[in-house]
Coordinates of C-alpha atoms and ligand atoms in Angstrom, one line a residue:
M296 CA 17.5 7.7 -20.0
S297 CA 17.4 4.4 -18.0
Q298 CA 14.7 2.7 -16.1
P299 CA 15.8 1.8 -12.5
S300 CA 17.5 -1.5 -12.1
G301 CA 19.8 -3.4 -9.7
N302 CA 19.7 -2.1 -6.1
V303 CA 17.2 0.5 -7.2
M304 CA 15.1 0.1 -4.0
D305 CA 18.2 1.1 -1.9
K306 CA 18.5 4.2 -4.0
I307 CA 14.8 5.1 -3.7
V308 CA 15.0 4.6 0.1
A309 CA 18.1 6.8 0.3
L310 CA 16.5 9.6 -1.8
C311 CA 13.3 9.4 0.3
K312 CA 15.3 9.9 3.5
R313 CA 17.7 12.5 2.1
R314 CA 14.9 14.7 0.7
G315 CA 12.4 14.2 3.5
F316 CA 9.8 11.9 1.9
I317 CA 9.9 9.0 4.5
F318 CA 11.8 8.5 7.8
Q319 CA 12.0 5.5 10.0
S320 CA 9.7 6.1 13.0
S321 CA 11.5 7.0 16.3
E322 CA 14.8 6.8 14.3
I323 CA 16.9 8.5 17.1
Y324 CA 16.0 5.5 19.3
G325 CA 16.9 2.9 16.7
G326 CA 13.5 2.9 15.0
I327 CA 10.5 0.6 15.6
N328 CA 9.8 -2.1 13.2
G329 CA 6.8 -1.6 11.0
F330 CA 6.2 2.1 11.7
W331 CA 7.1 5.0 9.4
D332 CA 7.0 8.8 9.4
Y333 CA 6.4 11.0 6.4
G334 CA 8.7 14.0 6.1
P335 CA 7.9 17.5 4.7
L336 CA 7.8 16.3 1.1
G337 CA 6.2 12.9 1.9
V338 CA 3.3 14.4 3.8
E339 CA 2.4 16.5 0.8
L340 CA 2.8 13.6 -1.6
K341 CA 0.6 11.3 0.5
R342 CA -2.0 14.0 1.1
N343 CA -2.1 14.6 -2.6
V344 CA -2.7 10.8 -3.2
K345 CA -5.5 10.9 -0.6
N346 CA -7.0 14.1 -2.0
A347 CA -6.9 12.8 -5.5
W348 CA -8.8 9.7 -4.3
W349 CA -11.3 11.8 -2.3
N350 CA -11.8 14.2 -5.1
D351 CA -12.3 11.5 -7.8
M352 CA -14.3 9.1 -5.7
V353 CA -16.4 11.4 -3.6
H354 CA -16.5 15.0 -4.8
A355 CA -16.7 14.2 -8.5
R356 CA -19.6 11.8 -8.1
D357 CA -23.3 12.2 -7.1
D358 CA -23.5 8.7 -5.7
M359 CA -20.9 8.9 -2.9
V360 CA -20.7 10.4 0.6
G361 CA -17.9 10.4 3.1
L362 CA -17.5 9.3 6.7
D363 CA -14.8 9.6 9.4
C364 CA -15.2 7.0 12.1
S365 CA -13.4 6.4 15.3
I366 CA -10.5 4.0 15.4
I367 CA -11.6 2.2 18.5
M368 CA -15.1 0.8 18.2
H369 CA -17.4 -1.4 20.2
P370 CA -15.6 -4.7 20.6
Q371 CA -18.7 -6.6 19.3
V372 CA -18.0 -5.0 15.9
W373 CA -14.9 -7.2 15.5
K374 CA -16.5 -10.3 17.0
V375 CA -19.5 -10.1 14.6
S376 CA -17.3 -9.2 11.6
G377 CA -15.2 -12.3 12.1
H378 CA -11.9 -10.4 12.8
F379 CA -11.8 -11.5 16.5
D380 CA -12.0 -15.2 15.6
L381 CA -10.4 -15.3 12.1
F382 CA -8.2 -12.3 11.4
S383 CA -5.0 -14.1 11.9
D384 CA -2.0 -15.2 9.9
M385 CA -0.4 -18.6 10.3
M386 CA 3.0 -18.1 12.0
Q387 CA 6.1 -20.2 12.4
T388 CA 9.0 -19.6 14.7
C389 CA 12.6 -20.9 14.3
R390 CA 13.5 -23.0 17.3
Q391 CA 17.1 -22.0 16.9
C392 CA 17.3 -18.3 16.1
K393 CA 13.8 -17.5 17.3
K394 CA 12.9 -15.5 14.1
L395 CA 9.2 -15.3 13.3
Y396 CA 7.8 -16.0 9.9
R397 CA 4.5 -15.8 8.2
A398 CA 4.0 -19.4 7.1
D399 CA 3.2 -18.4 3.5
H400 CA 6.4 -16.4 3.4
V401 CA 8.8 -19.2 4.5
G402 CA 9.1 -21.0 1.2
P403 CA 9.8 -18.0 -1.0
E404 CA 12.3 -16.6 1.6
L405 CA 14.0 -20.0 1.9
A406 CA 14.4 -20.2 -1.9
E407 CA 16.1 -16.7 -1.8
S408 CA 18.2 -17.3 1.3
K409 CA 22.0 -17.2 1.1
W410 CA 22.5 -20.5 2.7
F411 CA 20.0 -22.3 0.5
Q412 CA 21.4 -20.7 -2.7
A413 CA 24.9 -22.0 -1.6
F414 CA 23.4 -25.4 -0.8
R415 CA 22.0 -25.5 -4.3
G416 CA 25.5 -24.8 -5.6
L417 CA 26.7 -27.9 -3.8
V418 CA 23.9 -30.1 -5.2
A419 CA 24.6 -28.8 -8.7
E420 CA 28.3 -29.6 -8.5
H421 CA 27.6 -33.1 -7.2
Q422 CA 24.8 -34.6 -9.2
E423 CA 25.4 -37.9 -7.4
Q424 CA 23.8 -37.9 -4.0
P425 CA 25.7 -35.7 -1.6
A426 CA 24.7 -38.5 0.7
S427 CA 25.8 -37.7 4.2
Q428 CA 26.1 -34.9 6.6
D429 CA 29.9 -35.6 6.7
F430 CA 30.0 -35.2 2.9
V431 CA 28.4 -31.8 3.1
E432 CA 30.5 -30.7 6.0
Q433 CA 33.7 -31.7 4.2
W434 CA 32.5 -29.9 1.1
A435 CA 31.7 -26.8 3.2
E436 CA 35.2 -27.0 4.7
R437 CA 36.9 -27.4 1.3
K438 CA 35.0 -24.5 -0.1
G439 CA 35.7 -22.6 3.1
K440 CA 35.8 -18.9 2.7
K441 CA 33.8 -18.9 -0.5
L442 CA 30.7 -20.1 1.3
A443 CA 27.8 -17.8 1.5
P444 CA 27.4 -16.7 5.1
G445 CA 25.3 -19.0 7.0
L446 CA 25.7 -22.2 5.1
A447 CA 28.1 -24.1 7.4
P448 CA 26.2 -23.2 10.6
A449 CA 23.0 -24.0 8.8
I450 CA 24.1 -27.4 7.8
K451 CA 25.3 -28.1 11.3
A452 CA 22.0 -26.8 12.6
I453 CA 20.0 -29.0 10.4
G454 CA 22.0 -31.9 11.7
R455 CA 20.8 -34.0 8.8
V456 CA 20.8 -33.8 5.0
D457 CA 17.6 -35.3 4.1
E458 CA 16.2 -36.4 0.8
R459 CA 13.7 -33.5 0.6
L460 CA 16.4 -30.9 1.1
I461 CA 18.5 -32.4 -1.6
E462 CA 15.6 -32.7 -3.9
A463 CA 14.8 -29.0 -3.2
G464 CA 18.4 -28.1 -3.9
R465 CA 17.9 -29.4 -7.4
N466 CA 14.5 -27.8 -7.9
Q467 CA 13.8 -24.2 -7.0
T468 CA 10.0 -24.6 -7.2
L469 CA 10.1 -27.4 -4.7
A470 CA 12.2 -25.2 -2.5
A471 CA 9.3 -22.7 -2.2
K472 CA 7.2 -25.5 -0.7
L473 CA 9.8 -26.6 1.8
A474 CA 8.6 -24.5 4.7
V475 CA 10.4 -26.4 7.4
Y476 CA 13.9 -24.9 7.5
C477 CA 14.5 -21.4 8.8
P478 CA 15.6 -19.1 5.9
N479 CA 17.9 -17.2 8.3
C480 CA 19.8 -20.0 9.9
G481 CA 18.6 -23.3 8.6
G482 CA 17.1 -24.3 12.0
D483 CA 13.8 -26.2 12.5
L484 CA 10.6 -24.2 12.4
T485 CA 7.6 -24.8 14.6
D486 CA 4.4 -26.0 13.1
P487 CA 2.2 -23.1 11.8
R488 CA -0.1 -21.6 14.4
P489 CA -2.6 -18.8 14.2
F490 CA -1.6 -15.3 15.3
N491 CA -4.3 -12.6 15.6
L492 CA -3.3 -9.4 13.9
M493 CA -5.4 -7.0 15.9
F494 CA -3.7 -4.7 18.4
E495 CA -5.4 -4.8 21.8
T496 CA -5.9 -2.0 24.2
H497 CA -8.2 -1.2 27.2
T498 CA -10.7 1.6 27.6
G499 CA -10.9 3.2 31.0
A500 CA -8.7 2.8 34.0
L501 CA -9.0 -1.0 34.6
Q502 CA -7.0 -3.4 32.4
E503 CA -9.7 -6.0 32.6
D504 CA -11.0 -8.3 29.9
E505 CA -14.4 -6.6 29.9
N506 CA -12.6 -3.3 29.0
K507 CA -10.6 -4.8 26.2
A508 CA -10.9 -3.0 22.9
F509 CA -9.1 -3.2 19.5
L510 CA -7.4 -0.7 17.2
R511 CA -9.3 -1.2 13.9
P512 CA -7.6 -3.4 11.4
E513 CA -9.6 -1.9 8.6
T514 CA -11.8 1.2 8.2
A515 CA -14.6 -0.7 6.5
Q516 CA -16.5 -1.8 9.6
G517 CA -17.1 1.8 10.6
I518 CA -19.0 2.3 7.3
F519 CA -21.2 -0.8 7.8
V520 CA -22.2 0.1 11.3
N521 CA -23.1 3.6 10.1
F522 CA -25.1 2.5 7.1
K523 CA -28.5 3.2 8.7
N524 CA -27.2 6.6 10.0
V525 CA -26.2 7.7 6.6
C526 CA -29.5 6.5 5.0
D527 CA -31.5 8.4 7.7
S528 CA -29.5 11.6 7.6
T529 CA -29.0 12.1 3.9
R530 CA -31.3 11.9 0.9
I531 CA -29.0 9.5 -0.9
K532 CA -30.7 6.6 -2.6
L533 CA -29.4 3.2 -3.7
P534 CA -27.1 2.5 -5.5
F535 CA -24.6 4.7 -3.5
G536 CA -21.3 4.4 -1.8
I537 CA -19.8 5.5 1.5
A538 CA -16.1 6.4 1.5
Q539 CA -13.6 6.7 4.3
V540 CA -9.9 7.5 4.6
G541 CA -8.1 6.7 7.8
K542 CA -5.6 4.8 9.9
S543 CA -5.7 1.1 10.4
F544 CA -3.5 -1.1 12.5
R545 CA -2.3 -4.7 12.1
N546 CA 0.3 -6.4 14.2
E547 CA 1.9 -7.9 11.1
I548 CA 4.3 -10.8 11.9
T549 CA 6.9 -9.7 9.5
P550 CA 6.6 -6.0 8.5
R551 CA 8.9 -5.4 5.6
N552 CA 9.5 -4.0 2.2
Y553 CA 9.7 -0.4 3.4
T554 CA 6.2 1.0 4.0
F555 CA 4.5 -1.8 1.9
R556 CA 3.8 -4.0 5.0
S557 CA 3.5 -1.7 8.0
R558 CA 1.8 -2.1 11.4
E559 CA 0.2 1.3 11.2
F560 CA -1.1 2.4 7.8
E561 CA -3.8 4.3 6.1
Q562 CA -6.6 2.9 4.0
M563 CA -8.9 4.5 1.4
E564 CA -12.0 2.4 1.4
I565 CA -15.4 2.5 -0.3
E566 CA -18.4 0.4 0.4
F567 CA -20.8 0.6 -2.5
F568 CA -24.3 -0.5 -1.7
C569 CA -26.6 -1.8 -4.5
H570 CA -29.6 -4.1 -5.3
P571 CA -28.5 -7.7 -5.3
S572 CA -29.5 -8.1 -9.0
E573 CA -27.1 -5.4 -10.0
S574 CA -24.1 -6.3 -7.9
G575 CA -22.2 -8.3 -10.6
R576 CA -22.3 -5.3 -12.9
W577 CA -21.2 -2.9 -10.2
Y578 CA -18.3 -5.2 -9.2
E579 CA -17.0 -5.1 -12.8
Y580 CA -17.5 -1.3 -12.9
W581 CA -15.5 -0.7 -9.7
R582 CA -12.7 -3.1 -10.6
D583 CA -12.2 -1.4 -14.0
L584 CA -12.6 2.1 -12.7
R585 CA -10.1 1.6 -9.8
M586 CA -7.6 0.1 -12.2
R587 CA -7.9 3.1 -14.5
W588 CA -7.4 5.5 -11.6
Y589 CA -3.8 4.3 -11.1
T590 CA -2.9 4.5 -14.7
E591 CA -4.3 8.0 -15.0
L592 CA -2.1 9.1 -12.2
G593 CA 1.0 7.7 -13.9
L594 CA 1.5 4.1 -13.0
A595 CA 2.7 2.3 -16.1
G596 CA 0.3 -0.3 -17.4
S597 CA 3.2 -2.7 -17.8
R598 CA 3.9 -2.7 -14.1
L599 CA 0.3 -2.9 -13.1
R600 CA -2.0 -5.9 -13.3
L601 CA -5.5 -6.9 -12.3
R602 CA -5.5 -10.3 -10.8
E603 CA -8.9 -12.0 -10.5
H604 CA -8.9 -14.4 -7.5
D605 CA -9.5 -18.1 -8.2
K606 CA -12.7 -19.5 -6.9
D607 CA -10.9 -21.3 -4.1
E608 CA -9.1 -18.1 -3.0
L609 CA -12.4 -16.2 -2.5
S610 CA -13.8 -15.5 1.0
H611 CA -16.8 -17.7 1.6
Y612 CA -19.2 -14.7 1.0
S613 CA -17.6 -13.3 -2.1
C614 CA -18.8 -13.8 -5.6
G615 CA -15.7 -12.2 -7.0
T616 CA -12.5 -10.4 -5.9
S617 CA -9.7 -8.8 -7.8
D618 CA -6.5 -7.4 -6.6
I619 CA -4.8 -4.5 -8.3
E620 CA -1.1 -5.2 -8.1
Y621 CA 2.1 -3.4 -8.9
A622 CA 5.5 -4.7 -9.8
F623 CA 7.4 -3.0 -6.9
P624 CA 11.2 -3.0 -7.5
F625 CA 11.8 -4.8 -4.2
L626 CA 10.0 -7.8 -5.4
A627 CA 11.6 -10.6 -7.5
E628 CA 11.3 -10.3 -11.3
G629 CA 7.8 -11.1 -12.4
D630 CA 6.3 -10.7 -8.9
F631 CA 3.6 -8.2 -8.0
G632 CA 2.4 -6.7 -4.7
E633 CA -1.2 -5.8 -3.8
L634 CA -2.2 -2.1 -4.0
E635 CA -5.9 -2.5 -3.6
G636 CA -8.5 -5.3 -3.4
V637 CA -11.9 -4.9 -5.1
A638 CA -14.3 -7.4 -3.5
H639 CA -17.9 -8.3 -4.1
R640 CA -19.0 -9.0 -0.5
G641 CA -22.7 -9.8 -1.1
D642 CA -24.8 -9.0 1.9
F643 CA -22.4 -10.6 4.4
D644 CA -21.5 -7.5 6.4
L645 CA -24.8 -5.8 6.8
R646 CA -26.5 -9.2 7.7
S647 CA -23.7 -10.0 10.2
H648 CA -24.3 -6.7 12.0
M649 CA -28.0 -7.4 12.1
E650 CA -28.0 -11.1 13.0
G651 CA -24.6 -12.1 14.4
K652 CA -21.4 -13.7 13.1
L653 CA -22.1 -15.7 10.0
V654 CA -20.3 -18.7 8.5
A655 CA -20.7 -20.5 5.2
K656 CA -22.4 -23.8 5.2
D657 CA -23.4 -25.8 2.1
G658 CA -23.0 -22.6 0.1
Q659 CA -25.3 -20.6 2.4
L660 CA -24.5 -18.0 5.1
V661 CA -25.8 -19.2 8.5
L662 CA -25.3 -18.1 12.0
D663 CA -22.1 -19.3 13.6
V664 CA -23.3 -21.2 16.7
G665 CA -21.4 -22.6 19.6
P666 CA -21.7 -26.2 21.0
D667 CA -24.8 -25.1 23.0
G668 CA -26.6 -24.1 19.7
K669 CA -26.6 -20.5 20.6
P670 CA -25.1 -17.8 18.3
K671 CA -21.4 -17.4 19.0
W672 CA -21.4 -13.6 18.6
K673 CA -24.7 -11.7 18.6
G674 CA -25.4 -9.0 16.1
S675 CA -26.9 -5.6 16.9
G676 CA -30.5 -6.7 16.2
K677 CA -31.0 -3.4 14.4
D678 CA -32.7 -3.4 11.0
L679 CA -30.1 -2.7 8.4
T680 CA -32.4 -3.5 5.4
Y681 CA -33.2 -0.9 2.8
F682 CA -36.6 0.0 1.3
D683 CA -36.4 0.8 -2.3
D684 CA -39.3 3.2 -3.1
E685 CA -39.2 2.6 -6.9
R686 CA -39.0 -1.2 -6.7
K687 CA -41.4 -1.2 -3.7
E688 CA -39.1 -3.8 -2.2
R689 CA -37.2 -4.3 1.1
F690 CA -33.8 -6.1 1.0
V691 CA -30.3 -6.2 2.4
P692 CA -28.1 -4.4 -0.1
H693 CA -25.1 -6.1 -1.7
V694 CA -21.8 -4.4 -1.3
I695 CA -18.8 -3.9 -3.5
E696 CA -15.7 -2.9 -1.6
P697 CA -12.7 -1.2 -3.4
S698 CA -10.2 -1.1 -0.5
A699 CA -6.9 0.7 -1.2
G700 CA -3.8 1.4 0.9
A701 CA -2.8 5.0 0.9
D702 CA 0.8 4.1 1.9
R703 CA 1.1 1.3 -0.7
G704 CA -0.3 3.7 -3.4
T705 CA 2.1 6.4 -2.3
L706 CA 5.0 3.9 -2.4
A707 CA 4.0 2.8 -5.9
F708 CA 3.9 6.4 -7.1
I709 CA 7.3 7.0 -5.6
C710 CA 8.8 3.9 -7.2
E711 CA 7.3 4.8 -10.6
A712 CA 8.4 8.4 -10.4
Y713 CA 12.0 7.5 -9.6
T714 CA 14.1 8.0 -12.8
V715 CA 17.8 8.1 -13.5
D716 CA 18.9 10.3 -16.4
E717 CA 22.7 9.9 -16.7
S718 CA 22.8 12.8 -19.2
R719 CA 22.0 15.2 -16.3
P720 CA 24.7 16.5 -13.9
S721 CA 22.4 15.2 -11.1
P722 CA 20.9 12.1 -12.6
E723 CA 18.1 11.3 -10.1
L724 CA 14.7 12.8 -10.6
M725 CA 11.1 12.1 -9.5
K726 CA 8.6 12.2 -12.3
F727 CA 5.4 12.6 -10.3
H728 CA 2.2 13.2 -12.0
P729 CA 1.5 17.0 -11.6
R730 CA -1.5 16.3 -9.4
L731 CA 0.7 14.3 -7.0
A732 CA 3.8 16.4 -7.0
P733 CA 4.4 17.8 -3.5
I734 CA 5.7 21.1 -4.8
K735 CA 4.1 22.4 -8.0
A736 CA 6.5 25.0 -9.0
A737 CA 9.7 26.9 -8.0
V738 CA 10.6 30.5 -8.7
F739 CA 14.3 31.5 -8.9
P740 CA 16.1 34.8 -9.5
L741 CA 19.1 33.7 -11.6
V742 CA 21.3 35.7 -9.2
N743 CA 20.4 37.1 -5.8
K744 CA 21.0 40.7 -6.8
D745 CA 20.7 43.2 -9.7
G746 CA 17.0 43.7 -9.0
L747 CA 16.1 40.1 -9.9
P748 CA 14.7 39.1 -6.5
E749 CA 12.5 42.2 -6.7
I750 CA 10.9 40.7 -9.8
A751 CA 10.9 37.0 -8.7
E752 CA 9.4 37.4 -5.3
P753 CA 6.0 38.9 -6.4
I754 CA 5.7 36.1 -8.9
Y755 CA 6.3 33.5 -6.2
R756 CA 3.9 35.2 -3.8
D757 CA 1.2 35.2 -6.4
L758 CA 1.7 31.5 -7.3
R759 CA 1.8 30.5 -3.6
K760 CA -1.8 31.7 -3.1
R761 CA -2.9 28.8 -5.3
W762 CA -0.3 26.1 -5.2
P763 CA 2.5 24.8 -2.9
C764 CA 5.6 26.5 -4.4
Q765 CA 9.1 27.2 -3.4
Y766 CA 11.4 30.2 -3.8
D767 CA 15.1 29.7 -3.9
A768 CA 17.8 32.3 -4.5
K769 CA 20.8 30.4 -3.3
A770 CA 23.4 28.1 -5.0
S771 CA 24.0 27.7 -8.7
I772 CA 21.0 27.5 -11.0
G773 CA 22.0 23.9 -12.0
K774 CA 21.9 22.9 -8.3
R775 CA 18.6 24.5 -7.8
Y776 CA 17.1 22.7 -10.8
A777 CA 18.6 19.4 -9.5
R778 CA 17.0 19.9 -6.1
M779 CA 13.6 20.5 -7.6
D780 CA 14.0 17.5 -9.9
E781 CA 14.6 15.3 -6.9
A782 CA 11.6 16.7 -5.2
G783 CA 9.6 16.0 -8.3
T784 CA 8.6 19.7 -8.9
P785 CA 7.2 19.8 -12.5
Y786 CA 8.1 23.5 -13.4
C787 CA 10.7 26.0 -12.5
F788 CA 10.4 29.7 -13.4
T789 CA 13.6 31.7 -13.6
V790 CA 14.0 35.5 -13.6
D791 CA 17.2 36.6 -15.4
G792 CA 18.7 39.7 -17.0
Q793 CA 16.4 39.5 -20.0
T794 CA 13.4 39.7 -17.7
K795 CA 14.4 43.3 -17.0
E796 CA 14.5 44.0 -20.7
D797 CA 11.4 42.3 -22.1
G798 CA 9.4 41.0 -19.1
T799 CA 9.9 37.3 -20.0
V800 CA 11.0 34.5 -17.7
T801 CA 12.2 31.1 -18.5
V802 CA 10.1 28.1 -17.7
R803 CA 11.8 24.7 -17.4
D804 CA 10.1 21.4 -17.7
R805 CA 11.3 18.8 -15.1
D806 CA 10.9 15.8 -17.4
T807 CA 12.5 17.1 -20.6
G808 CA 14.7 19.8 -19.2
H809 CA 13.3 21.9 -22.1
Q810 CA 13.2 25.6 -21.5
E811 CA 11.0 28.3 -23.1
R812 CA 10.3 32.0 -22.4
I813 CA 6.9 33.3 -21.4
D814 CA 5.8 36.7 -20.3
K815 CA 6.0 37.0 -16.5
S816 CA 2.3 38.1 -16.4
R817 CA 1.4 34.6 -17.8
V818 CA 3.2 32.5 -15.2
A819 CA 0.1 31.6 -13.1
E820 CA -2.0 30.9 -16.2
Y821 CA 0.7 28.7 -17.7
L822 CA 1.2 26.7 -14.5
G823 CA -2.6 26.2 -14.1
R824 CA -2.9 25.0 -17.6
H825 CA 0.0 22.6 -17.4
L826 CA -0.8 21.2 -14.0
H827 CA -4.3 20.2 -15.0
R828 CA -3.4 19.0 -18.5
Ligands
LIG104 P1 -1.9 -8.5 2.3 O1 -2.4 -9.8 1.6 O2 -0.8 -7.8 1.5 O3 -1.6 -8.7 3.7 P2 -4.6 -7.9 2.5 O4 -5.3 -8.6 1.4 O5 -4.7 -8.4 3.9 O6 -3.1 -7.5 2.2 P3 -6.7 -6.0 2.7 O7 -7.2 -6.5 4.0 O8 -7.5 -6.3 1.5 O9 -5.2 -6.4 2.5 O10 -6.5 -4.4 2.8 C1 -6.8 -3.5 1.8 C2 -5.6 -2.7 1.4 O11 -5.0 -2.1 2.6 C3 -4.4 -3.5 0.8 O12 -4.7 -3.7 -0.6 C4 -3.3 -2.6 1.1 O13 -3.1 -1.6 0.1 C5 -3.6 -2.0 2.4 N1 -2.9 -2.8 3.5 C6 -3.3 -3.9 4.1 N2 -2.4 -4.3 5.0 C7 -1.4 -3.4 5.0 C8 -0.1 -3.2 5.7 N3 0.2 -4.1 6.6 N4 0.6 -2.2 5.4 C9 0.3 -1.3 4.5 N5 -0.9 -1.4 3.7 C10 -1.7 -2.4 4.0

């Protein structure tokens, strides 16, 4: 058995398309960058991820309630939250090929780019200064066909071979900081400039500024602005959380890495409200619990890590933030990508929605004021404090926010499940945790005759009442097993000649290929026990 390696991501993407997990959005029109569709297996898988989250975070707890808020909210929400002014990435454009980059992605992309790798080869061969542009061009010409695509035009485009580039050619770490050359063509990049990630739209018939609205870039704000509604309409008492699952939209500059960075995606967010004196403890509780959730659903500890943000990485209001990260196979060796952020947000959000947009000044949160001394964006003016009956105290609760991406989680579970077992006739299989598997079991008659379908069909109909199952009577039994392995179906039940004699069927385990016989009357009980093990 081998762990995936090499161009494993290409194989995963191919399997996901072939078996109907994930399709490119609007594929028949050439696709649209940053948008994805989930096929028949994918929709079940992602729903199982969201259901597992909802079940474990909401239903299984006494201190959590749910919400489902609208995607378009009052525009003031985003002004007060800071998204309108600050929710932007720094962006650079290549003056030559016009490609757009997120400024913090340029260095790493440059270091990986074909032309730069080839340029490093040149520097390595000529430890003495490859002094002039002529020298480089002659070298490029001499090497001719062997050159990585893009090097010769890149050198021309650069029009100079400066010291910094040569230094970076010698030193890969320095290259990552050289964010001035286009990783694609070597052209000059513009200076970084902010680019707001919120999608804009208009409500009503008139496309005027006063009707401008935004597609939410996170689900969290819907929770904050409903805090009072939830307190008034339920009997829940602090500490408690509000959970929401739903779509969010960000006009990402460079959507990439499959569904990892999309422009439309789903989030699973919790805002957990507590007394300020207890927020440090709750932060640690949620950080550790969320980390465990992923391992319990099958992500290997070795590919998962908890990264505590450095003090200078923290948002101005945060006393602590951790990212739960996964070593996705499309990342360079040793790199991890964020699955979920767990943030201690203090009282920033509730206070902002009461008072107006806040900024940090001398370690304090103060109202952001314009040059005229007036608040830049006014809050609702509503009282979002909480009165604690037991403490006899009124305060603005602190908030811990575990914010997970449903698509990134689903992608991590797909990558983790992908397994190649060369000893099998069809080596690719998906080892999903039984809770996440899109199809829980398949029922096959060994042959589609001799009275076997008459025994198999009732077994299937019985299982289907409780779990998503499939019935398949066509093709060789080996092919049918292989199809179920690729779909990640944990168990297959086969009715054969012996069933007619002694009432037993075979059950085959996806992961081991091991088969045993059980009585056909025990199939549902067997499946229930094994799925919930
Ligand atoms: P990144 O740094 O990768 O852009 P972020 O720190 O901006 O992510 P958050 O604002 O903390 O992300 O959002 C919470 C979660 O939502 C992320 O951990 C991720 O799982 C998910 N998420 C955010 N942006 C995207 C996206 N463009 N595509 C898919 N999922 C996303």
